[in-house]
Structures are given as structure tokens and as C-alpha cells.
PDB file of C-alpha atoms in Angstrom:
ATOM      1  CA  MET A   1       5.890  -7.723 -11.712  1.00  0.00           C
ATOM      2  CA  ASP A   2       5.210 -11.014 -13.514  1.00  0.00           C
ATOM      3  CA  ASP A   3       8.214 -10.593 -15.797  1.00  0.00           C
ATOM      4  CA  VAL A   4      10.758 -10.797 -12.942  1.00  0.00           C
ATOM      5  CA  THR A   5      11.824 -14.253 -11.735  1.00  0.00           C
ATOM      6  CA  GLU A   6      14.082 -15.049  -8.790  1.00  0.00           C
ATOM      7  CA  ILE A   7      16.648 -17.564 -10.060  1.00  0.00           C
ATOM      8  CA  ARG A   8      18.845 -17.784  -6.978  1.00  0.00           C
ATOM      9  CA  GLU A   9      18.976 -15.660  -3.850  1.00  0.00           C
ATOM     10  CA  GLY A  10      19.998 -12.211  -5.039  1.00  0.00           C
ATOM     11  CA  VAL A  11      19.748 -13.146  -8.741  1.00  0.00           C
ATOM     12  CA  HIS A  12      16.669 -12.113 -10.757  1.00  0.00           C
ATOM     13  CA  LEU A  13      15.927 -12.460 -14.469  1.00  0.00           C
ATOM     14  CA  ALA A  14      13.700  -9.747 -15.972  1.00  0.00           C
ATOM     15  CA  ARG A  15      12.025  -9.954 -19.372  1.00  0.00           C
ATOM     16  CA  GLY A  16      11.421  -6.958 -21.621  1.00  0.00           C
ATOM     17  CA  SER A  17      10.329  -6.670 -25.222  1.00  0.00           C
ATOM     18  CA  ASP A  18      12.197  -9.644 -26.728  1.00  0.00           C
ATOM     19  CA  THR A  19      15.225  -9.004 -24.472  1.00  0.00           C
ATOM     20  CA  ASN A  20      16.225  -9.938 -20.922  1.00  0.00           C
ATOM     21  CA  TRP A  21      18.244  -8.200 -18.248  1.00  0.00           C
ATOM     22  CA  VAL A  22      19.504  -9.437 -14.879  1.00  0.00           C
ATOM     23  CA  ILE A  23      19.295  -7.832 -11.436  1.00  0.00           C
ATOM     24  CA  LEU A  24      21.904  -8.765  -8.819  1.00  0.00           C
ATOM     25  CA  THR A  25      21.254  -7.666  -5.253  1.00  0.00           C
ATOM     26  CA  GLU A  26      23.633  -7.641  -2.315  1.00  0.00           C
ATOM     27  CA  GLY A  27      22.303  -5.944   0.798  1.00  0.00           C
ATOM     28  CA  ASP A  28      20.778  -2.670  -0.310  1.00  0.00           C
ATOM     29  CA  ALA A  29      23.008  -2.362  -3.386  1.00  0.00           C
ATOM     30  CA  VAL A  30      22.224  -3.517  -6.908  1.00  0.00           C
ATOM     31  CA  THR A  31      24.032  -4.403 -10.114  1.00  0.00           C
ATOM     32  CA  LEU A  32      22.033  -4.297 -13.328  1.00  0.00           C
ATOM     33  CA  VAL A  33      23.277  -6.437 -16.224  1.00  0.00           C
ATOM     34  CA  ASP A  34      21.969  -4.916 -19.478  1.00  0.00           C
ATOM     35  CA  THR A  35      19.014  -2.545 -19.777  1.00  0.00           C
ATOM     36  CA  GLY A  36      16.786  -3.729 -22.648  1.00  0.00           C
ATOM     37  CA  TYR A  37      15.541  -1.542 -25.491  1.00  0.00           C
ATOM     38  CA  PRO A  38      14.993   2.211 -24.977  1.00  0.00           C
ATOM     39  CA  GLY A  39      11.272   1.451 -24.889  1.00  0.00           C
ATOM     40  CA  ASP A  40      11.834  -0.864 -21.918  1.00  0.00           C
ATOM     41  CA  ARG A  41      12.856   1.961 -19.567  1.00  0.00           C
ATOM     42  CA  GLU A  42       9.697   1.875 -17.440  1.00  0.00           C
ATOM     43  CA  ARG A  43       9.965  -1.925 -17.270  1.00  0.00           C
ATOM     44  CA  VAL A  44      13.542  -1.620 -16.038  1.00  0.00           C
ATOM     45  CA  ILE A  45      12.452   0.757 -13.272  1.00  0.00           C
ATOM     46  CA  ALA A  46       9.499  -1.497 -12.422  1.00  0.00           C
ATOM     47  CA  SER A  47      11.741  -4.573 -12.302  1.00  0.00           C
ATOM     48  CA  LEU A  48      13.990  -2.862  -9.753  1.00  0.00           C
ATOM     49  CA  ALA A  49      10.915  -1.975  -7.689  1.00  0.00           C
ATOM     50  CA  ALA A  50       9.786  -5.607  -7.908  1.00  0.00           C
ATOM     51  CA  VAL A  51      12.904  -6.667  -5.982  1.00  0.00           C
ATOM     52  CA  GLY A  52      12.590  -3.785  -3.521  1.00  0.00           C
ATOM     53  CA  ARG A  53      15.156  -1.477  -5.084  1.00  0.00           C
ATOM     54  CA  ARG A  54      15.301   1.930  -6.785  1.00  0.00           C
ATOM     55  CA  PRO A  55      17.546   3.329  -9.521  1.00  0.00           C
ATOM     56  CA  GLU A  56      19.302   5.283  -6.767  1.00  0.00           C
ATOM     57  CA  ASP A  57      20.438   1.947  -5.316  1.00  0.00           C
ATOM     58  CA  LEU A  58      22.350   0.954  -8.446  1.00  0.00           C
ATOM     59  CA  ALA A  59      26.067   0.525  -7.821  1.00  0.00           C
ATOM     60  CA  ALA A  60      26.877  -0.351 -11.444  1.00  0.00           C
ATOM     61  CA  ILE A  61      25.420  -1.258 -14.808  1.00  0.00           C
ATOM     62  CA  LEU A  62      27.263  -4.069 -16.573  1.00  0.00           C
ATOM     63  CA  ILE A  63      26.797  -4.388 -20.319  1.00  0.00           C
ATOM     64  CA  THR A  64      27.193  -7.677 -22.168  1.00  0.00           C
ATOM     65  CA  HIS A  65      27.421  -5.785 -25.477  1.00  0.00           C
ATOM     66  CA  ALA A  66      26.448  -2.442 -26.905  1.00  0.00           C
ATOM     67  CA  HIS A  67      23.493  -3.313 -29.122  1.00  0.00           C
ATOM     68  CA  SER A  68      20.422  -1.116 -28.792  1.00  0.00           C
ATOM     69  CA  ASP A  69      18.337  -3.883 -27.198  1.00  0.00           C
ATOM     70  CA  HIS A  70      20.835  -4.248 -24.338  1.00  0.00           C
ATOM     71  CA  LEU A  71      22.165  -0.703 -24.002  1.00  0.00           C
ATOM     72  CA  GLY A  72      18.757   1.015 -24.222  1.00  0.00           C
ATOM     73  CA  SER A  73      18.500   2.804 -20.850  1.00  0.00           C
ATOM     74  CA  ALA A  74      22.161   2.774 -19.814  1.00  0.00           C
ATOM     75  CA  GLU A  75      22.882   6.400 -20.686  1.00  0.00           C
ATOM     76  CA  HIS A  76      19.664   7.604 -19.035  1.00  0.00           C
ATOM     77  CA  LEU A  77      20.565   5.816 -15.796  1.00  0.00           C
ATOM     78  CA  ARG A  78      24.166   7.039 -15.967  1.00  0.00           C
ATOM     79  CA  ALA A  79      23.238  10.665 -16.600  1.00  0.00           C
ATOM     80  CA  THR A  80      20.293  10.765 -14.184  1.00  0.00           C
ATOM     81  CA  TYR A  81      21.614   8.742 -11.255  1.00  0.00           C
ATOM     82  CA  GLY A  82      25.376   8.796 -11.757  1.00  0.00           C
ATOM     83  CA  VAL A  83      25.591   5.018 -12.220  1.00  0.00           C
ATOM     84  CA  PRO A  84      28.834   3.842 -13.878  1.00  0.00           C
ATOM     85  CA  VAL A  85      28.267   1.877 -17.092  1.00  0.00           C
ATOM     86  CA  LEU A  86      30.915  -0.845 -17.281  1.00  0.00           C
ATOM     87  CA  MET A  87      31.889  -3.263 -20.048  1.00  0.00           C
ATOM     88  CA  HIS A  88      34.836  -5.005 -21.695  1.00  0.00           C
ATOM     89  CA  GLU A  89      37.443  -2.572 -22.948  1.00  0.00           C
ATOM     90  CA  GLU A  90      36.852  -3.598 -26.578  1.00  0.00           C
ATOM     91  CA  GLU A  91      33.178  -2.723 -26.232  1.00  0.00           C
ATOM     92  CA  VAL A  92      33.776   0.813 -24.907  1.00  0.00           C
ATOM     93  CA  PRO A  93      34.217   2.465 -28.351  1.00  0.00           C
ATOM     94  CA  HIS A  94      31.211   0.494 -29.585  1.00  0.00           C
ATOM     95  CA  ALA A  95      29.083   1.960 -26.766  1.00  0.00           C
ATOM     96  CA  ARG A  96      30.310   5.437 -27.727  1.00  0.00           C
ATOM     97  CA  ARG A  97      29.237   4.634 -31.308  1.00  0.00           C
ATOM     98  CA  GLU A  98      32.666   5.160 -32.794  1.00  0.00           C
ATOM     99  CA  PHE A  99      31.524   2.187 -34.910  1.00  0.00           C
ATOM    100  CA  LEU A 100      28.467  -0.066 -34.988  1.00  0.00           C
ATOM    101  CA  HIS A 101      28.602  -3.858 -35.119  1.00  0.00           C
ATOM    102  CA  GLN A 102      24.881  -4.509 -35.358  1.00  0.00           C
ATOM    103  CA  VAL A 103      22.577  -6.168 -37.875  1.00  0.00           C
ATOM    104  CA  SER A 104      21.853  -3.668 -40.654  1.00  0.00           C
ATOM    105  CA  ALA A 105      18.581  -2.747 -42.333  1.00  0.00           C
ATOM    106  CA  GLY A 106      19.932  -4.374 -45.504  1.00  0.00           C
ATOM    107  CA  GLN A 107      20.621  -7.659 -43.725  1.00  0.00           C
ATOM    108  CA  ILE A 108      17.146  -7.629 -42.227  1.00  0.00           C
ATOM    109  CA  ALA A 109      15.617  -6.931 -45.653  1.00  0.00           C
ATOM    110  CA  ARG A 110      17.556  -9.809 -47.216  1.00  0.00           C
ATOM    111  CA  ASN A 111      16.283 -12.149 -44.499  1.00  0.00           C
ATOM    112  CA  ALA A 112      12.733 -10.792 -44.291  1.00  0.00           C
ATOM    113  CA  TRP A 113      11.403 -13.936 -46.007  1.00  0.00           C
ATOM    114  CA  ARG A 114      12.446 -16.046 -43.028  1.00  0.00           C
ATOM    115  CA  PRO A 115       9.730 -16.863 -40.456  1.00  0.00           C
ATOM    116  CA  GLY A 116       9.551 -14.355 -37.637  1.00  0.00           C
ATOM    117  CA  VAL A 117      12.029 -11.816 -39.015  1.00  0.00           C
ATOM    118  CA  LEU A 118       9.604  -9.142 -40.189  1.00  0.00           C
ATOM    119  CA  PRO A 119       7.377  -9.173 -37.050  1.00  0.00           C
ATOM    120  CA  TRP A 120      10.508  -9.050 -34.884  1.00  0.00           C
ATOM    121  CA  ALA A 121      11.908  -6.110 -36.885  1.00  0.00           C
ATOM    122  CA  VAL A 122       8.661  -4.164 -36.515  1.00  0.00           C
ATOM    123  CA  ARG A 123       8.644  -4.742 -32.748  1.00  0.00           C
ATOM    124  CA  ALA A 124      12.314  -3.742 -32.537  1.00  0.00           C
ATOM    125  CA  VAL A 125      11.612  -0.409 -34.227  1.00  0.00           C
ATOM    126  CA  ARG A 126       8.606   0.222 -31.989  1.00  0.00           C
ATOM    127  CA  SER A 127      10.751  -0.546 -28.939  1.00  0.00           C
ATOM    128  CA  GLY A 128      13.311   2.077 -29.950  1.00  0.00           C
ATOM    129  CA  GLY A 129      15.738  -0.109 -31.858  1.00  0.00           C
ATOM    130  CA  LEU A 130      16.670   2.786 -34.152  1.00  0.00           C
ATOM    131  CA  THR A 131      17.165   5.251 -31.274  1.00  0.00           C
ATOM    132  CA  ASP A 132      20.623   6.676 -30.606  1.00  0.00           C
ATOM    133  CA  VAL A 133      21.565   4.874 -27.379  1.00  0.00           C
ATOM    134  CA  ARG A 134      25.258   5.770 -27.240  1.00  0.00           C
ATOM    135  CA  VAL A 135      26.761   6.138 -23.767  1.00  0.00           C
ATOM    136  CA  ALA A 136      28.663   9.373 -23.248  1.00  0.00           C
ATOM    137  CA  ALA A 137      31.132   7.972 -20.727  1.00  0.00           C
ATOM    138  CA  PRO A 138      31.276   4.168 -20.803  1.00  0.00           C
ATOM    139  CA  GLU A 139      34.032   2.599 -18.736  1.00  0.00           C
ATOM    140  CA  ALA A 140      36.100  -0.556 -19.053  1.00  0.00           C
ATOM    141  CA  PHE A 141      35.510  -2.620 -15.937  1.00  0.00           C
ATOM    142  CA  PRO A 142      38.479  -2.985 -13.592  1.00  0.00           C
ATOM    143  CA  ALA A 143      40.128  -6.279 -12.735  1.00  0.00           C
ATOM    144  CA  PRO A 144      38.999  -7.682 -10.430  1.00  0.00           C
ATOM    145  CA  LEU A 145      35.432  -6.471 -10.799  1.00  0.00           C
ATOM    146  CA  ASP A 146      33.999  -5.610  -7.369  1.00  0.00           C
ATOM    147  CA  VAL A 147      30.263  -4.911  -7.660  1.00  0.00           C
ATOM    148  CA  PRO A 148      27.154  -6.391  -5.982  1.00  0.00           C
ATOM    149  CA  GLY A 149      26.650 -10.027  -6.937  1.00  0.00           C
ATOM    150  CA  ARG A 150      30.387 -10.571  -7.508  1.00  0.00           C
ATOM    151  CA  PRO A 151      30.077 -11.355 -11.233  1.00  0.00           C
ATOM    152  CA  VAL A 152      33.205 -12.533 -13.033  1.00  0.00           C
ATOM    153  CA  PRO A 153      33.544 -11.204 -16.611  1.00  0.00           C
ATOM    154  CA  VAL A 154      34.191 -13.731 -19.380  1.00  0.00           C
ATOM    155  CA  HIS A 155      35.206 -12.270 -22.728  1.00  0.00           C
ATOM    156  CA  THR A 156      33.082 -14.000 -25.389  1.00  0.00           C
ATOM    157  CA  PRO A 157      33.701 -12.211 -28.702  1.00  0.00           C
ATOM    158  CA  GLY A 158      31.876 -12.998 -31.910  1.00  0.00           C
ATOM    159  CA  HIS A 159      28.467 -11.452 -31.555  1.00  0.00           C
ATOM    160  CA  THR A 160      30.466  -8.238 -31.061  1.00  0.00           C
ATOM    161  CA  ALA A 161      34.206  -7.828 -30.548  1.00  0.00           C
ATOM    162  CA  GLY A 162      33.835  -6.933 -26.879  1.00  0.00           C
ATOM    163  CA  HIS A 163      30.907  -9.142 -25.933  1.00  0.00           C
ATOM    164  CA  CYS A 164      31.204 -10.351 -22.346  1.00  0.00           C
ATOM    165  CA  ALA A 165      29.340 -12.963 -20.327  1.00  0.00           C
ATOM    166  CA  TYR A 166      29.225 -12.802 -16.524  1.00  0.00           C
ATOM    167  CA  HIS A 167      29.776 -15.835 -14.305  1.00  0.00           C
ATOM    168  CA  LEU A 168      28.398 -16.067 -10.769  1.00  0.00           C
ATOM    169  CA  PRO A 169      30.476 -18.959  -9.408  1.00  0.00           C
ATOM    170  CA  GLU A 170      28.942 -19.089  -5.940  1.00  0.00           C
ATOM    171  CA  ALA A 171      25.399 -19.146  -7.338  1.00  0.00           C
ATOM    172  CA  GLY A 172      26.209 -21.531 -10.189  1.00  0.00           C
ATOM    173  CA  VAL A 173      24.738 -19.043 -12.664  1.00  0.00           C
ATOM    174  CA  LEU A 174      26.064 -17.879 -16.031  1.00  0.00           C
ATOM    175  CA  ILE A 175      24.731 -14.704 -17.650  1.00  0.00           C
ATOM    176  CA  THR A 176      25.376 -15.342 -21.336  1.00  0.00           C
ATOM    177  CA  GLY A 177      24.021 -12.249 -23.091  1.00  0.00           C
ATOM    178  CA  ASP A 178      23.857 -12.987 -26.808  1.00  0.00           C
ATOM    179  CA  ALA A 179      26.843 -15.344 -26.858  1.00  0.00           C
ATOM    180  CA  LEU A 180      24.386 -18.154 -26.098  1.00  0.00           C
ATOM    181  CA  VAL A 181      20.602 -17.723 -26.157  1.00  0.00           C
ATOM    182  CA  THR A 182      17.706 -20.105 -25.598  1.00  0.00           C
ATOM    183  CA  GLY A 183      15.279 -18.653 -28.106  1.00  0.00           C
ATOM    184  CA  HIS A 184      14.613 -15.727 -30.413  1.00  0.00           C
ATOM    185  CA  PRO A 185      11.631 -14.642 -32.531  1.00  0.00           C
ATOM    186  CA  THR A 186      13.740 -15.113 -35.676  1.00  0.00           C
ATOM    187  CA  SER A 187      14.789 -18.672 -34.799  1.00  0.00           C
ATOM    188  CA  ARG A 188      12.781 -21.873 -35.003  1.00  0.00           C
ATOM    189  CA  ALA A 189      15.362 -23.791 -32.956  1.00  0.00           C
ATOM    190  CA  GLN A 190      14.670 -24.930 -29.409  1.00  0.00           C
ATOM    191  CA  GLY A 191      17.006 -24.764 -26.425  1.00  0.00           C
ATOM    192  CA  PRO A 192      20.559 -23.363 -26.151  1.00  0.00           C
ATOM    193  CA  GLN A 193      21.702 -21.922 -29.476  1.00  0.00           C
ATOM    194  CA  LEU A 194      23.565 -19.188 -31.262  1.00  0.00           C
ATOM    195  CA  LEU A 195      21.536 -16.406 -32.784  1.00  0.00           C
ATOM    196  CA  PRO A 196      21.114 -16.647 -36.579  1.00  0.00           C
ATOM    197  CA  ASP A 197      24.371 -15.961 -38.407  1.00  0.00           C
ATOM    198  CA  TYR A 198      23.475 -12.502 -39.697  1.00  0.00           C
ATOM    199  CA  PHE A 199      23.331 -11.168 -36.128  1.00  0.00           C
ATOM    200  CA  HIS A 200      27.012 -11.908 -35.461  1.00  0.00           C
ATOM    201  CA  HIS A 201      29.962  -9.676 -36.226  1.00  0.00           C
ATOM    202  CA  ASP A 202      32.207 -12.763 -36.518  1.00  0.00           C
ATOM    203  CA  ARG A 203      30.488 -16.161 -36.584  1.00  0.00           C
ATOM    204  CA  GLU A 204      33.693 -18.178 -36.161  1.00  0.00           C
ATOM    205  CA  GLU A 205      34.575 -16.235 -33.016  1.00  0.00           C
ATOM    206  CA  ALA A 206      31.017 -16.748 -31.763  1.00  0.00           C
ATOM    207  CA  LEU A 207      31.461 -20.502 -32.189  1.00  0.00           C
ATOM    208  CA  ALA A 208      34.817 -20.392 -30.408  1.00  0.00           C
ATOM    209  CA  SER A 209      33.289 -18.475 -27.503  1.00  0.00           C
ATOM    210  CA  LEU A 210      30.928 -21.379 -26.879  1.00  0.00           C
ATOM    211  CA  ARG A 211      33.977 -23.375 -25.778  1.00  0.00           C
ATOM    212  CA  ALA A 212      34.842 -20.698 -23.198  1.00  0.00           C
ATOM    213  CA  LEU A 213      31.291 -20.781 -21.848  1.00  0.00           C
ATOM    214  CA  GLY A 214      31.301 -24.577 -21.748  1.00  0.00           C
ATOM    215  CA  ARG A 215      34.331 -24.628 -19.462  1.00  0.00           C
ATOM    216  CA  LEU A 216      32.509 -22.729 -16.701  1.00  0.00           C
ATOM    217  CA  GLU A 217      30.863 -24.373 -13.700  1.00  0.00           C
ATOM    218  CA  ALA A 218      27.227 -23.323 -13.866  1.00  0.00           C
ATOM    219  CA  ASP A 219      23.913 -25.146 -13.835  1.00  0.00           C
ATOM    220  CA  VAL A 220      21.655 -22.213 -14.733  1.00  0.00           C
ATOM    221  CA  LEU A 221      22.069 -20.046 -17.820  1.00  0.00           C
ATOM    222  CA  LEU A 222      20.475 -16.604 -18.087  1.00  0.00           C
ATOM    223  CA  PRO A 223      20.512 -15.544 -21.756  1.00  0.00           C
ATOM    224  CA  GLY A 224      19.858 -12.218 -23.413  1.00  0.00           C
ATOM    225  CA  HIS A 225      16.965 -13.799 -25.312  1.00  0.00           C
ATOM    226  CA  GLY A 226      14.754 -16.722 -24.326  1.00  0.00           C
ATOM    227  CA  PRO A 227      13.965 -18.357 -20.982  1.00  0.00           C
ATOM    228  CA  ALA A 228      16.411 -19.347 -18.277  1.00  0.00           C
ATOM    229  CA  HIS A 229      18.000 -22.736 -18.926  1.00  0.00           C
ATOM    230  CA  ASP A 230      18.563 -25.392 -16.270  1.00  0.00           C
ATOM    231  CA  GLY A 231      21.508 -27.670 -16.977  1.00  0.00           C
ATOM    232  CA  PRO A 232      25.310 -27.666 -17.147  1.00  0.00           C
ATOM    233  CA  ALA A 233      26.960 -24.934 -19.191  1.00  0.00           C
ATOM    234  CA  ALA A 234      29.077 -27.558 -20.981  1.00  0.00           C
ATOM    235  CA  ALA A 235      26.019 -29.426 -22.262  1.00  0.00           C
ATOM    236  CA  ALA A 236      24.296 -26.199 -23.290  1.00  0.00           C
ATOM    237  CA  ALA A 237      27.329 -25.020 -25.236  1.00  0.00           C
ATOM    238  CA  GLU A 238      27.646 -28.391 -26.958  1.00  0.00           C
ATOM    239  CA  HIS A 239      23.961 -28.315 -27.926  1.00  0.00           C
ATOM    240  CA  ALA A 240      24.413 -24.856 -29.422  1.00  0.00           C
ATOM    241  CA  ARG A 241      27.486 -25.968 -31.372  1.00  0.00           C
ATOM    242  CA  GLY A 242      25.558 -28.917 -32.755  1.00  0.00           C
ATOM    243  CA  LEU A 243      22.743 -26.687 -34.003  1.00  0.00           C
ATOM    244  CA  ALA A 244      25.229 -24.263 -35.551  1.00  0.00           C
ATOM    245  CA  THR A 245      27.273 -26.900 -37.402  1.00  0.00           C
ATOM    246  CA  PRO A 246      25.972 -27.578 -40.942  1.00  0.00           C
TER     247      PRO A 246
END
């Protein structure tokens, strides 16, 4: 599968329709970080096959945040294969859809004049962005988190209240979700950046979370949107802050 790239041994970045997910392998077991849009389900299955694994091999699904383009197949995999769906405790009610911190149709309409917004919105709808993707039984991950790949959760609120990045200290990799991306169809910026303001639940918290990411030892960043980024997390976070500061 051309859309799956080995970043480090046991760490693979997979690309879906405008969204990424990460596959962590350890022996025969697998951790999946995010699951793309609902329309990406077959790509998710194919990406596991590309690294020699099956859905039955999944030990856990970790969620960076409960937006439809990251949560898309989580409930299907949980209900079908009994895979626990784990996330930060503040994101659990979001995944159950007790509330929704996600860009609204009104916000998209108000920004439709911006380059790339309308084509992205059309693709999002076609990929299942309006589908009900709530997880029936999401779980707050335990401390410490003991799943294949040994990811360390890093609470990075702002994009959503319970957004969480995942640090792989031994591999020098940081899975940033939407707390720090490297590109998006609605952005003309290049390199590490925040998503446009209207995508964030709390922009000031999103800016503050860049500091938390910048303190981590990592030389490869795997974002929720855009290509993998080679370079220190501190420099990437500083670049993103510079782009976000008027």
C-alpha cells in the first residue's frame, strides 16, 4: 500500500482522505493511533495488512481526539473485534457525543471564501464527515499506558479539551494529532503549524500546548494532517507559534 510509510522500526504512518493515522507494531500485536474518516475504513484495514497485521491483532486503539476524521472506524473496530478505544479522560464524553467540539457548518460557510475550504468540505462530507461516529464504550487510558509501541500520552488541549499527543521516546517520534500539523487543504502555510483558528475549541490553549510539545525529545513528528516532519520538536513548535502570532 503506497500510503503506508515506515518511519522507524515498528512505527508506520498511513495516509487516508486528508487525514493520517499511525500503526505501532510490537511482535504480533498492534496499536492503532486514530482511524481516519468513516469512509477510510477499507484503507485502515489495508494499512494493517500492509504491515502484516489484521484487525484481530489490535491490542488497542488510541485516539488523539474525537473528531469524525480521527474517530471514523473506532466504534466498528471496537464492536467487531473487541478492541478497547482509549483516550484522555476529558475526551471520553466527547467520543460518546455528550457534546461536540468540532467545526460547525456555519463556521465552514463563513470561511467558504478562503482558498481550499469548499473543496475540503465537499471531500469531508463524501468521506463520511457528517456520519455519527460516536463510540459506545470509550475508555480513559490508564497510567501508565501499557500497549504495543509504548506510547506516552501528552495532554495537549486546545483543538479539543481532551486532545492528546503520543510520544515514543525510544524511537524519537512524536504523534501530534491536530495539536501540530504540517499541512491542510484549508491552509496555505508550509511546514509545522496550527490548523486555522476556526478549527480549534480554544485557540489560546492550542498555542499553549505547542510549548508542551516543544519540550519533548523527538526528531520526527507524525501529524494528523500533512507529511511527516524531520526535525526537533522544539523547532517545529516554535515555527508553528511564529505562524500563529499576528
